[in-house]
Short mmCIF file of C-alpha atoms in Angstrom, two decimals:
data_model
loop_
_atom_site.label_atom_id
_atom_site.label_comp_id
_atom_site.label_asym_id
_atom_site.label_seq_id
_atom_site.Cartn_x
_atom_site.Cartn_y
_atom_site.Cartn_z
CA MET A 15 14.69 -21.84 120.89
CA GLU A 16 15.23 -24.70 118.46
CA LEU A 17 11.57 -24.53 117.47
CA ALA A 18 11.75 -20.75 116.72
CA ALA A 19 14.94 -21.27 114.63
CA LEU A 20 13.24 -24.06 112.57
CA VAL A 21 10.17 -21.85 111.90
CA ALA A 22 12.52 -19.06 110.74
CA VAL A 23 14.38 -21.31 108.46
CA SER A 24 11.09 -22.61 106.93
CA LEU A 25 9.84 -19.08 106.31
CA VAL A 26 13.11 -18.14 104.57
CA ILE A 27 12.91 -21.18 102.29
CA GLY A 28 9.28 -20.53 101.52
CA ALA A 29 9.95 -16.97 100.57
CA ILE A 30 12.79 -18.06 98.23
CA VAL A 31 10.59 -20.67 96.59
CA LEU A 32 7.88 -17.96 96.04
CA ILE A 33 10.23 -15.51 94.53
CA VAL A 34 11.64 -18.11 92.18
CA ALA A 35 8.14 -19.09 91.16
CA LEU A 36 7.16 -15.50 90.40
CA ALA A 37 10.34 -14.95 88.36
CA LEU A 38 9.74 -18.07 86.31
CA GLY A 39 6.13 -17.10 85.63
CA ARG A 40 7.10 -13.65 84.41
CA GLN A 41 9.72 -15.17 82.05
CA ARG A 42 7.14 -17.54 80.52
CA GLU A 43 4.80 -14.57 79.92
CA SER A 44 7.60 -12.70 78.22
CA VAL A 45 8.50 -15.57 76.00
CA GLN A 46 4.79 -16.05 75.03
CA ASN A 47 4.42 -12.32 74.16
CA ILE A 48 7.59 -12.51 72.09
CA SER A 49 6.21 -15.61 70.23
CA ASP A 50 2.86 -13.94 69.67
CA VAL A 51 4.68 -10.97 68.20
CA ASP A 52 6.78 -13.20 65.99
CA ARG A 53 3.63 -14.97 64.72
CA ASP A 54 1.92 -11.70 64.02
CA GLU A 55 4.95 -10.36 62.20
CA THR A 56 5.21 -13.59 60.26
CA LYS A 57 1.50 -13.34 59.31
CA THR A 58 1.94 -9.77 58.27
CA ASN A 59 5.04 -10.45 56.29
CA GLY A 60 3.27 -13.39 54.72
CA ASP A 61 0.38 -11.32 53.67
CA VAL A 62 2.75 -8.79 52.28
CA ALA A 63 4.64 -11.49 50.35
CA LYS A 64 1.37 -12.75 48.90
CA LEU A 65 0.44 -9.26 47.84
CA GLN A 66 3.78 -8.70 46.23
CA GLY A 67 3.51 -12.11 44.47
CA ALA A 68 0.06 -11.15 43.17
CA LYS A 69 1.51 -7.90 41.90
CA LYS A 70 4.33 -9.81 40.14
CA VAL A 71 1.73 -12.08 38.49
CA LYS A 72 -0.16 -9.09 37.35
CA GLN A 73 2.93 -7.53 35.97
CA GLN A 74 3.82 -10.64 34.17
CA VAL A 75 0.40 -10.69 32.34
CA ARG A 76 0.89 -8.74 29.08
CA PRO A 77 -1.76 -6.10 28.35
CA ARG A 78 -3.79 -6.67 25.17
CA LYS A 79 -2.27 -4.94 22.22
CA GLU A 80 -4.81 -2.47 20.82
CA LYS A 81 -5.17 -2.02 17.19
CA PRO A 82 -3.77 1.34 15.97
CA GLN A 83 -6.58 3.70 14.98
CA LEU A 84 -7.14 4.31 11.31
CA HIS A 85 -5.87 7.62 10.12
CA PHE A 86 -8.80 9.94 9.56
CA PHE A 87 -9.02 11.70 6.20
CA ASN A 88 -11.81 13.39 4.38
CA HIS A 89 -12.14 15.36 1.23
CA LYS A 90 -14.95 16.31 -1.00
CA LEU A 91 -13.45 14.23 -3.84
CA LEU A 92 -12.89 11.21 -1.73
CA ALA A 93 -15.22 8.58 -3.17
CA SER A 94 -14.56 5.89 -0.63
CA SER A 95 -11.89 4.08 1.42
CA LEU A 96 -11.26 0.32 1.19
CA LYS A 97 -10.75 -1.04 4.69
CA GLY A 98 -9.99 -4.60 5.47
CA HIS A 99 -6.25 -5.01 5.88
CA SER A 100 -4.78 -5.14 9.43
CA GLY A 101 -1.31 -3.98 8.15
CA ASN A 102 0.11 -1.38 5.84
CA VAL A 103 -0.92 -1.80 2.19
CA THR A 104 2.20 -1.84 -0.02
CA CYS A 105 0.90 -2.43 -3.55
CA LEU A 106 -2.34 -2.31 -5.67
CA ASP A 107 -3.14 -3.42 -9.07
CA PHE A 108 -6.21 -3.49 -11.41
CA SER A 109 -7.21 -6.45 -13.44
CA SER A 110 -7.08 -5.84 -17.17
CA ASN A 111 -10.91 -6.42 -17.47
CA GLY A 112 -11.44 -3.74 -14.83
CA LYS A 113 -13.45 -5.87 -12.53
CA TYR A 114 -11.13 -6.21 -9.71
CA VAL A 115 -8.33 -4.43 -7.78
CA ALA A 116 -5.78 -6.45 -5.79
CA THR A 117 -4.03 -5.15 -2.68
CA CYS A 118 -1.32 -6.81 -0.63
CA ALA A 119 -0.17 -5.79 2.85
CA ASP A 120 2.30 -6.85 5.62
CA ASP A 121 -0.64 -8.67 7.35
CA ARG A 122 0.24 -11.79 5.24
CA THR A 123 -2.90 -11.38 2.98
CA VAL A 124 -3.75 -10.40 -0.57
CA ARG A 125 -7.29 -9.01 -0.98
CA ILE A 126 -9.36 -8.91 -4.11
CA TRP A 127 -12.01 -6.12 -4.31
CA SER A 128 -14.82 -5.75 -6.77
CA THR A 129 -14.73 -2.33 -8.61
CA LYS A 130 -18.59 -2.34 -8.88
CA ASP A 131 -18.65 -1.72 -5.17
CA PHE A 132 -16.65 1.36 -5.34
CA ASN A 133 -19.66 3.68 -4.94
CA GLU A 134 -21.16 1.59 -2.08
CA ARG A 135 -20.60 2.30 1.64
CA ASP A 136 -19.61 -1.30 2.31
CA HIS A 137 -16.86 -2.98 0.33
CA ARG A 138 -16.60 -6.77 0.37
CA CYS A 139 -13.26 -8.43 -0.42
CA MET A 140 -11.99 -11.97 -0.94
CA ARG A 141 -8.81 -12.87 0.98
CA ALA A 142 -5.78 -14.99 -0.03
CA ASN A 143 -3.50 -15.90 2.77
CA ILE A 144 0.24 -15.88 2.28
CA GLU A 145 1.61 -18.73 4.38
CA LEU A 146 4.59 -18.00 6.52
CA ASP A 147 5.39 -14.74 4.65
CA HIS A 148 3.80 -11.65 3.28
CA ALA A 149 3.72 -10.06 -0.15
CA THR A 150 5.18 -6.72 -1.03
CA HIS A 151 3.98 -6.55 -4.69
CA VAL A 152 1.01 -8.08 -6.52
CA ARG A 153 0.09 -8.12 -10.23
CA PHE A 154 -2.86 -9.62 -12.10
CA SER A 155 -2.39 -12.01 -15.06
CA PRO A 156 -3.58 -10.72 -18.41
CA ASP A 157 -6.69 -13.06 -18.36
CA SER A 158 -7.53 -11.79 -14.77
CA ARG A 159 -7.65 -15.49 -13.62
CA ALA A 160 -4.39 -15.48 -11.62
CA PHE A 161 -2.04 -13.12 -9.89
CA ILE A 162 1.57 -13.14 -8.88
CA THR A 163 3.11 -11.88 -5.62
CA TRP A 164 6.68 -11.10 -4.47
CA LEU A 165 7.36 -12.73 -1.10
CA SER A 166 9.16 -10.52 1.30
CA ASN A 167 11.02 -13.23 3.23
CA GLY A 168 11.20 -15.85 0.49
CA GLU A 169 12.48 -13.27 -2.01
CA ALA A 170 10.66 -15.06 -4.80
CA ILE A 171 7.67 -15.06 -7.08
CA ARG A 172 4.51 -16.97 -5.96
CA VAL A 173 1.66 -17.64 -8.30
CA PHE A 174 -1.96 -17.79 -7.29
CA LYS A 175 -4.82 -19.16 -9.48
CA MET A 176 -8.30 -17.67 -8.99
CA ASN A 177 -11.22 -20.06 -9.22
CA LYS A 178 -14.89 -18.94 -9.29
CA LYS A 179 -17.40 -20.41 -6.88
CA GLU A 180 -21.03 -21.06 -7.58
CA ASP A 181 -22.06 -18.15 -5.26
CA GLY A 182 -19.85 -15.81 -7.28
CA GLY A 183 -16.96 -15.73 -4.88
CA LEU A 184 -13.39 -16.68 -5.53
CA THR A 185 -11.07 -19.28 -4.13
CA PHE A 186 -7.20 -19.03 -4.42
CA THR A 187 -4.69 -21.80 -5.02
CA ALA A 188 -0.98 -21.27 -4.75
CA ALA A 189 1.30 -22.97 -7.28
CA ALA A 190 3.10 -26.02 -6.09
CA ALA A 191 6.51 -24.28 -6.17
CA ASP A 192 7.75 -20.67 -5.93
CA PHE A 193 10.11 -19.17 -8.44
CA PRO A 194 13.75 -19.70 -7.43
CA PRO A 195 15.45 -16.70 -5.69
CA ARG A 196 17.80 -14.95 -8.15
CA HIS A 197 18.02 -11.24 -7.03
CA LYS A 198 20.73 -10.14 -4.71
CA ALA A 199 19.05 -6.81 -3.70
CA PRO A 200 15.53 -5.76 -2.60
CA ILE A 201 12.84 -5.72 -5.25
CA VAL A 202 11.50 -2.37 -6.51
CA ASN A 203 8.70 -3.94 -8.73
CA ILE A 204 7.36 -6.84 -10.60
CA GLY A 205 5.16 -7.11 -13.75
CA ILE A 206 3.47 -9.56 -16.27
CA ALA A 207 3.41 -8.74 -19.95
CA GLU A 208 -0.19 -8.34 -21.32
CA THR A 209 0.83 -10.77 -24.01
CA GLY A 210 1.29 -13.36 -21.24
CA LYS A 211 4.85 -14.27 -22.54
CA PHE A 212 7.01 -13.14 -19.76
CA ILE A 213 7.28 -11.83 -16.13
CA MET A 214 9.58 -9.07 -15.04
CA THR A 215 11.25 -8.52 -11.75
CA ALA A 216 13.58 -5.54 -10.97
CA SER A 217 15.80 -5.04 -7.95
CA SER A 218 17.36 -1.88 -6.37
CA ASP A 219 20.80 -2.65 -7.63
CA THR A 220 20.91 -2.45 -11.57
CA THR A 221 19.20 -5.83 -12.32
CA ILE A 222 16.14 -6.64 -14.29
CA LEU A 223 15.23 -10.30 -14.85
CA ILE A 224 13.00 -11.60 -17.61
CA TRP A 225 11.20 -14.93 -16.73
CA ASP A 226 9.06 -17.29 -18.53
CA LEU A 227 5.85 -18.35 -16.82
CA LYS A 228 7.38 -21.57 -15.53
CA GLY A 229 9.97 -19.78 -13.43
CA GLU A 230 13.02 -20.02 -15.76
CA VAL A 231 15.14 -16.92 -16.34
CA LEU A 232 15.09 -15.91 -20.04
CA ALA A 233 17.40 -12.93 -19.73
CA SER A 234 19.19 -10.54 -17.18
CA VAL A 235 19.47 -6.96 -18.03
CA ASN A 236 22.04 -4.55 -16.35
CA THR A 237 20.55 -1.07 -16.45
CA ASN A 238 23.85 0.71 -15.69
CA GLN A 239 21.98 3.37 -13.74
CA MET A 240 23.91 3.10 -10.35
CA ASN A 241 20.56 1.88 -8.88
CA ASN A 242 17.03 1.14 -10.02
CA ALA A 243 14.50 3.42 -8.43
CA TYR A 244 11.61 1.97 -10.44
CA ALA A 245 10.89 -0.44 -13.37
CA THR A 246 7.85 -1.79 -15.06
CA VAL A 247 6.38 -3.54 -18.05
CA SER A 248 4.53 -1.44 -20.67
CA PRO A 249 0.81 -2.09 -21.02
CA CYS A 250 1.34 -3.32 -24.63
CA GLY A 251 3.54 -6.05 -23.33
CA ARG A 252 6.44 -5.21 -25.69
CA PHE A 253 8.72 -3.08 -23.41
CA VAL A 254 10.33 -3.01 -19.97
CA ALA A 255 11.76 0.22 -18.73
CA SER A 256 13.69 1.49 -15.78
CA CYS A 257 14.85 4.77 -13.98
CA GLY A 258 17.24 5.54 -11.31
CA PHE A 259 20.23 7.67 -10.48
CA THR A 260 20.81 8.87 -13.94
CA PRO A 261 18.60 11.68 -15.52
CA ASP A 262 16.90 9.45 -18.07
CA VAL A 263 14.56 6.54 -18.48
CA LYS A 264 15.86 3.50 -20.42
CA VAL A 265 13.49 1.32 -22.50
CA TRP A 266 14.08 -2.22 -23.81
CA GLU A 267 11.99 -4.36 -26.09
CA VAL A 268 11.54 -8.01 -25.10
CA CYS A 269 11.60 -9.80 -28.45
CA PHE A 270 9.91 -13.10 -29.33
CA GLY A 271 9.68 -14.97 -32.69
CA LYS A 272 6.67 -15.69 -34.69
CA SER A 273 6.38 -19.11 -33.04
CA GLY A 274 6.40 -17.41 -29.62
CA ASN A 275 9.90 -18.40 -28.75
CA PHE A 276 12.14 -15.86 -26.78
CA GLN A 277 14.82 -14.19 -28.83
CA GLU A 278 16.48 -11.29 -27.04
CA VAL A 279 16.14 -8.11 -24.99
CA THR A 280 17.23 -5.19 -27.11
CA ARG A 281 17.58 -1.46 -26.28
CA ALA A 282 14.67 0.53 -27.83
CA PHE A 283 14.96 4.20 -26.78
CA ASP A 284 15.75 6.57 -23.94
CA LEU A 285 13.73 9.50 -22.50
CA LYS A 286 16.30 12.32 -22.03
CA GLY A 287 15.55 15.75 -20.79
CA HIS A 288 15.70 15.77 -16.96
CA THR A 289 18.72 17.33 -15.32
CA ALA A 290 18.67 14.97 -12.23
CA GLY A 291 17.77 11.46 -11.42
CA VAL A 292 14.31 10.20 -12.21
CA TYR A 293 12.17 8.90 -9.39
CA SER A 294 9.31 7.33 -11.30
CA PHE A 295 7.51 7.04 -14.57
CA ALA A 296 4.32 5.65 -16.02
CA PHE A 297 2.73 4.57 -19.30
CA SER A 298 -0.59 5.38 -20.81
CA ASN A 299 -2.93 2.45 -21.48
CA ASP A 300 -1.91 2.23 -25.24
CA SER A 301 1.86 2.72 -24.38
CA ARG A 302 1.93 5.78 -26.71
CA ARG A 303 2.50 8.21 -23.94
CA MET A 304 4.91 8.17 -20.91
CA ALA A 305 5.09 10.50 -17.89
CA THR A 306 8.24 10.96 -15.86
CA VAL A 307 9.06 12.81 -12.50
CA SER A 308 12.47 13.84 -11.48
CA LYS A 309 14.38 15.19 -8.46
CA ASP A 310 14.99 18.30 -10.64
CA GLY A 311 11.45 19.42 -9.60
CA THR A 312 9.69 18.85 -12.99
CA TRP A 313 7.53 16.18 -14.59
CA LYS A 314 7.31 15.58 -18.32
CA LEU A 315 4.91 14.08 -20.76
CA TRP A 316 6.40 12.20 -23.77
CA ASP A 317 5.11 10.82 -27.07
CA THR A 318 6.59 7.36 -27.21
CA ASP A 319 4.69 6.27 -30.33
CA VAL A 320 7.88 6.12 -32.48
CA GLU A 321 9.61 3.65 -34.72
CA TYR A 322 12.87 3.33 -32.79
CA LYS A 323 14.26 0.83 -35.32
CA LYS A 324 14.27 3.75 -37.79
CA GLN A 325 16.19 5.84 -35.29
CA GLN A 326 13.13 7.86 -34.27
CA ASP A 327 13.36 9.48 -30.79
CA PRO A 328 10.47 10.17 -28.46
CA TYR A 329 9.07 13.60 -28.45
CA LEU A 330 8.77 15.87 -25.35
CA LEU A 331 5.25 17.08 -25.32
CA LEU A 332 5.06 19.07 -22.03
CA THR A 333 7.06 19.95 -18.88
CA GLY A 334 5.38 20.91 -15.57
CA LYS A 335 6.61 21.66 -12.11
CA TRP A 336 5.63 19.56 -9.10
CA ASP A 337 5.40 20.35 -5.45
CA GLY A 338 7.87 18.43 -3.44
CA ASN A 339 11.61 17.44 -3.12
CA THR A 340 11.29 13.85 -1.79
CA PRO A 341 11.22 10.47 -3.71
CA CYS A 342 7.78 10.14 -5.19
CA ARG A 343 5.51 8.07 -7.38
CA ILE A 344 3.80 9.25 -10.62
CA ALA A 345 0.62 7.80 -12.19
CA LEU A 346 -0.62 8.59 -15.77
CA SER A 347 -4.32 8.07 -16.41
CA PRO A 348 -5.06 5.50 -19.12
CA ASP A 349 -6.31 8.19 -21.50
CA ALA A 350 -3.11 10.18 -20.75
CA ARG A 351 -5.20 13.28 -19.79
CA VAL A 352 -4.09 13.44 -16.16
CA VAL A 353 -0.89 13.07 -14.15
CA ALA A 354 -0.91 12.37 -10.42
CA ILE A 355 2.15 12.60 -8.23
CA ALA A 356 2.39 11.16 -4.65
CA SER A 357 4.98 12.83 -2.62
CA GLY A 358 5.26 11.80 1.08
CA ILE A 359 1.69 11.60 2.32
CA ASN A 360 0.34 14.13 -0.24
CA ILE A 361 -0.99 13.87 -3.75
CA PHE A 362 -1.00 16.47 -6.55
CA VAL A 363 -3.03 16.16 -9.74
CA TYR A 364 -2.16 17.93 -12.98
CA ASN A 365 -3.76 18.46 -16.34
CA THR A 366 -1.45 17.19 -19.14
CA LYS A 367 -2.65 19.75 -21.63
CA THR A 368 -1.91 22.81 -19.48
CA ALA A 369 0.60 21.39 -16.97
CA GLU A 370 -1.46 23.15 -14.25
CA LYS A 371 -2.13 21.71 -10.86
CA GLU A 372 -5.88 21.46 -10.56
CA GLU A 373 -6.32 19.32 -7.34
CA GLU A 374 -4.31 18.33 -4.30
CA PHE A 375 -4.90 16.04 -1.36
CA ILE A 376 -2.98 16.65 1.84
CA ASN A 377 -2.29 14.13 4.61
CA VAL A 378 -3.95 11.31 2.69
CA HIS A 379 -2.23 8.51 4.61
CA SER A 380 -0.46 8.29 8.00
CA VAL A 381 2.72 6.86 6.40
CA GLU A 382 4.42 7.47 2.99
CA ILE A 383 2.31 6.59 0.02
CA ALA A 384 3.44 3.34 -1.36
CA ASP A 385 1.50 3.01 -4.59
CA LEU A 386 -0.64 5.25 -6.89
CA ALA A 387 -2.81 4.18 -9.80
CA PHE A 388 -5.79 5.12 -11.98
CA ASP A 389 -8.52 2.64 -12.73
CA VAL A 390 -8.77 1.30 -16.29
CA ASN A 391 -11.63 3.76 -17.13
CA SER A 392 -9.79 6.82 -15.77
CA ARG A 393 -12.69 7.50 -13.34
CA TYR A 394 -10.85 6.99 -10.07
CA LEU A 395 -7.40 7.55 -8.65
CA LEU A 396 -6.35 5.09 -5.93
CA SER A 397 -3.53 5.41 -3.29
CA CYS A 398 -2.34 3.16 -0.48
CA GLY A 399 0.22 3.49 2.32
CA ASP A 400 -1.37 2.71 5.64
CA ARG A 401 -4.19 0.16 6.32
CA ALA A 402 -6.65 1.96 4.02
CA VAL A 403 -6.92 2.37 0.19
CA ARG A 404 -8.14 5.76 -0.76
CA LEU A 405 -10.42 6.29 -3.91
CA PHE A 406 -10.68 9.76 -5.39
CA HIS A 407 -13.04 10.97 -8.10
CA ASN A 408 -10.93 11.92 -11.19
CA THR A 409 -12.60 15.35 -11.69
CA VAL A 410 -9.51 16.69 -13.54
CA GLY A 411 -10.03 13.98 -16.18
CA TYR A 412 -13.72 14.82 -16.60
CA ARG A 413 -12.90 18.49 -16.99
CA ALA A 414 -10.12 17.62 -19.57
CA VAL A 415 -12.58 15.47 -21.53
CA ILE A 416 -15.09 18.41 -21.74
CA GLU A 417 -12.51 20.91 -22.91
CA GLU A 418 -11.13 18.43 -25.52
CA MET A 419 -14.56 17.51 -26.78
CA LYS A 420 -15.47 21.16 -27.15
CA GLU A 421 -12.44 21.77 -29.30
CA MET A 422 -13.31 18.71 -31.43
CA LEU A 423 -16.80 19.85 -31.82
CA LYS A 424 -15.71 23.02 -33.47
CA LYS A 425 -13.84 21.00 -36.16
CA ALA A 426 -16.57 18.38 -36.66
CA HIS A 427 -18.01 18.34 -40.20
CA ASN A 428 -20.87 15.95 -40.14
CA ASP A 429 -23.93 15.62 -37.87
CA ALA A 430 -23.16 12.02 -36.68
CA MET A 431 -19.81 13.04 -35.38
CA LYS A 432 -21.18 16.24 -33.78
CA GLN A 433 -23.82 14.08 -31.94
CA ARG A 434 -21.20 11.69 -30.70
CA ILE A 435 -19.07 14.44 -29.35
CA GLN A 436 -21.99 16.28 -27.76
CA GLN A 437 -23.03 13.08 -25.97
CA GLN A 438 -19.47 12.73 -24.56
CA ILE A 439 -19.59 16.25 -23.25
CA ILE A 440 -23.05 15.62 -21.61
CA ASP A 441 -21.85 12.39 -20.08
CA ALA A 442 -18.78 14.13 -18.57
CA GLN A 443 -20.87 17.05 -17.28
CA ASN A 444 -23.41 14.75 -15.65
CA ALA A 445 -20.59 12.86 -14.02
CA LEU A 446 -19.20 16.04 -12.51
CA GLU A 447 -22.63 17.14 -11.32
CA ALA A 448 -23.17 13.74 -9.69
CA ILE A 449 -19.76 13.92 -7.88
CA ASN A 450 -20.55 17.49 -6.70
CA SER A 451 -24.04 16.42 -5.49
CA GLN A 452 -22.54 13.41 -3.62
CA ALA A 453 -19.88 15.70 -1.98
CA GLU A 454 -22.62 18.13 -0.86
CA ASP A 455 -24.68 15.31 0.59
CA GLU A 456 -21.68 14.07 2.43
CA ARG A 457 -20.99 17.44 3.82
CA LYS A 458 -24.54 17.88 5.09
CA HIS A 459 -24.45 14.37 6.69
CA SER A 460 -21.15 15.22 8.44
CA ASN A 461 -22.47 18.54 9.73
CA HIS A 462 -25.64 16.85 10.95
CA ALA A 463 -23.66 14.05 12.74
CA ALA A 464 -21.39 16.69 14.26
CA SER A 465 -24.31 18.65 15.77
CA MET A 466 -25.98 15.70 17.44
#
């Protein structure tokens, strides 16, 4: 009996131990599975975190800024486009010798272009850098050996000398010091007198400053026009003029003594005839003609070859209507035969004998036209606004020359004069034929390229 009882107890104890062992084994397996799942989740979460981190890194890398596309423009009278600036061109100016045109842009450069390359497909230019600033205006010196700029941030004049290299190129050297800041409002224009005696700066309030070439202010003029919309120096170097809110253009003479010393700025004459504020004006090359454009919807041509000291007033020669009602720029060809008006992104060209609009160029630039000028020989009209400078053939001028010479031919009395006039007519006709031939060749080339 005792043996049977002992065996029974042993069996019970063994069963209990077996059950406990099985239970512990299952618990370890469960814990191991849970650990494996945790590791897998950690690994997965780690991969996701790495992927998200990579995305964040990619997002932090700034995409490359692509250059804006040049505005496409084409016209049968478009001679060429000067392309070199990476910013919008704000001003252009021809040298008095006709060899160069200077342009400045908000890309911190001034570029000098050779006019002899105008008819070429490629246009080389020489670059002057504006350190830590950019120029809004540029003007050549009378001897074409230097130019001045207006600094946007520095709000001052900076002078650059141009030096020729052995290979025919140019180097540019900035003056040791800029002119001191004096204006209290944004600049509307700058200029250098052809006599080389003074520099003019005009701001959008009512101030015109006359400087000597060393940066000293000689005189300050209050235009009393509420604001200055535009101001410039006459090509003869005697006068400065301004226009603005009032319906007239005011002209002053900058007077110097026989020894070259500055004396005074005195009121010369006014151009009166518009019924609203004047947007812009321009001189002919000899300063004997002026053209004005007003918000009253008209442009006018004036004879300013007067003796104002004898109380003679300028004569109104012609009034024409212009297409537009926004602030604009006007340019008068050096020979005074053609007026061009830039309104917004469009240009309209008029004959100054008939006041008729003979050409128009639409959507010339992608932004408002900033400047407009004829070359010194009245062969081209240039405009700027975006990154390109547009060159147009002045066909209106050639046609005006032909008509004028034909009238003169009727009145000519000797053979020598008749021959000279006839030659001028032939030259103008040949120029028009060459322009038309070039336009036809360009049209055929464009059609051929489009068909390929």
